[in-house]
Amino acid sequence: AQTVTQSQPEMSVQEAETVTLSCTYDTSENNYYLFWYKQPPSRQMILVIRQEAYKQQNATENRFSVNFQKAAKSFSLKISDSQLGDTAMYFCAFMIYGGSQGNLIFGKGTKLSVKP
Amino acid sequence: NAGVTQTPKFRILKIGQSMTLQCTQDMNHNYMYWYRQDPGMGLKLIYYSVGAGITDKGEVPNGYNVSRSTTEDFPLRLELAAPSQTSVYFCASRDGLAFTQYFGPGTRLTVL
């Protein structure tokens, strides 16, 4: 079975500090992509960052970076200099590359609160 | 460029009623998806389409039907609504050569 596990249902961080959200996944496939999506109260799904599994270099996008450990099937998200606008649900997801579906498989999410 | 649009944004149905959730994308994407998001959960795939005239079931298809007569539109039909279908529904699309999915704003459906 292909699954995503986010072990932290809720987290909080002070404004300007750094926080790391955990994610592990399970798949027997070798070719896939990994994603972090942000869902603010508006419920719009917003892509935060993506990682190609065949790349060893960790992806970064401004204040957001990932720690991708392929052997451990771990894909954590680090948010630096947290801002109040980062308050949202964060979902980890992956997609099998080359499959007929190409759909995203999501974890249950982590609710992040950034406190002033 | 509107991206992926969904209508309606909110809807309340009575048990046994039917309705169609509309989804349109203007990016000429061949892949389209319907997901549902239950409270406290991630999104789960209901149906997907790889192009006009081609659809297939996802993880949770029971109680739903889809059609894809054009590249742009991918409506989701609920027949005989049940309280278990209370959820937020998201439509998404992507280009077949890319791996980023673009999501619509979602439809919050309540079945009473």
Short mmCIF file of N, CA, C and O in Angstrom, two decimals, chain A residues 7 16 26 30 50 76 83 101 109 111:
data_model
loop_
_atom_site.label_atom_id
_atom_site.label_comp_id
_atom_site.label_asym_id
_atom_site.label_seq_id
_atom_site.Cartn_x
_atom_site.Cartn_y
_atom_site.Cartn_z
N SER A 7 3.21 12.60 11.50
CA SER A 7 3.06 12.18 12.89
C SER A 7 2.73 13.32 13.84
O SER A 7 2.46 13.08 15.02
N ALA A 16 9.17 34.37 13.60
CA ALA A 16 10.60 34.54 13.31
C ALA A 16 11.45 33.32 13.65
O ALA A 16 12.63 33.29 13.30
N ASP A 26 5.48 5.61 2.20
CA ASP A 26 5.77 4.21 1.87
C ASP A 26 5.32 3.93 0.44
O ASP A 26 4.15 4.15 0.10
N ASN A 30 10.13 3.39 -7.55
CA ASN A 30 11.39 4.13 -7.50
C ASN A 30 11.27 5.54 -8.06
O ASN A 30 12.05 6.41 -7.71
N ARG A 50 8.45 21.23 -3.99
CA ARG A 50 8.41 19.90 -4.58
C ARG A 50 9.83 19.36 -4.73
O ARG A 50 10.80 20.12 -4.80
N SER A 76 10.93 15.83 5.30
CA SER A 76 10.50 16.85 6.25
C SER A 76 10.60 18.24 5.64
O SER A 76 11.40 18.49 4.74
N GLN A 83 6.40 33.26 9.67
CA GLN A 83 5.56 34.45 9.62
C GLN A 83 4.12 34.09 9.94
O GLN A 83 3.71 32.93 9.79
N GLN A 101 -2.31 6.84 -13.40
CA GLN A 101 -3.14 7.78 -12.66
C GLN A 101 -2.43 9.11 -12.46
O GLN A 101 -2.98 10.15 -12.79
N GLY A 109 -2.10 15.60 7.36
CA GLY A 109 -1.82 17.01 7.57
C GLY A 109 -1.31 17.34 8.96
O GLY A 109 -1.52 16.59 9.93
N LYS A 111 -1.37 20.79 11.46
CA LYS A 111 -1.87 22.14 11.65
C LYS A 111 -0.80 22.99 12.31
O LYS A 111 -0.42 22.73 13.45
#
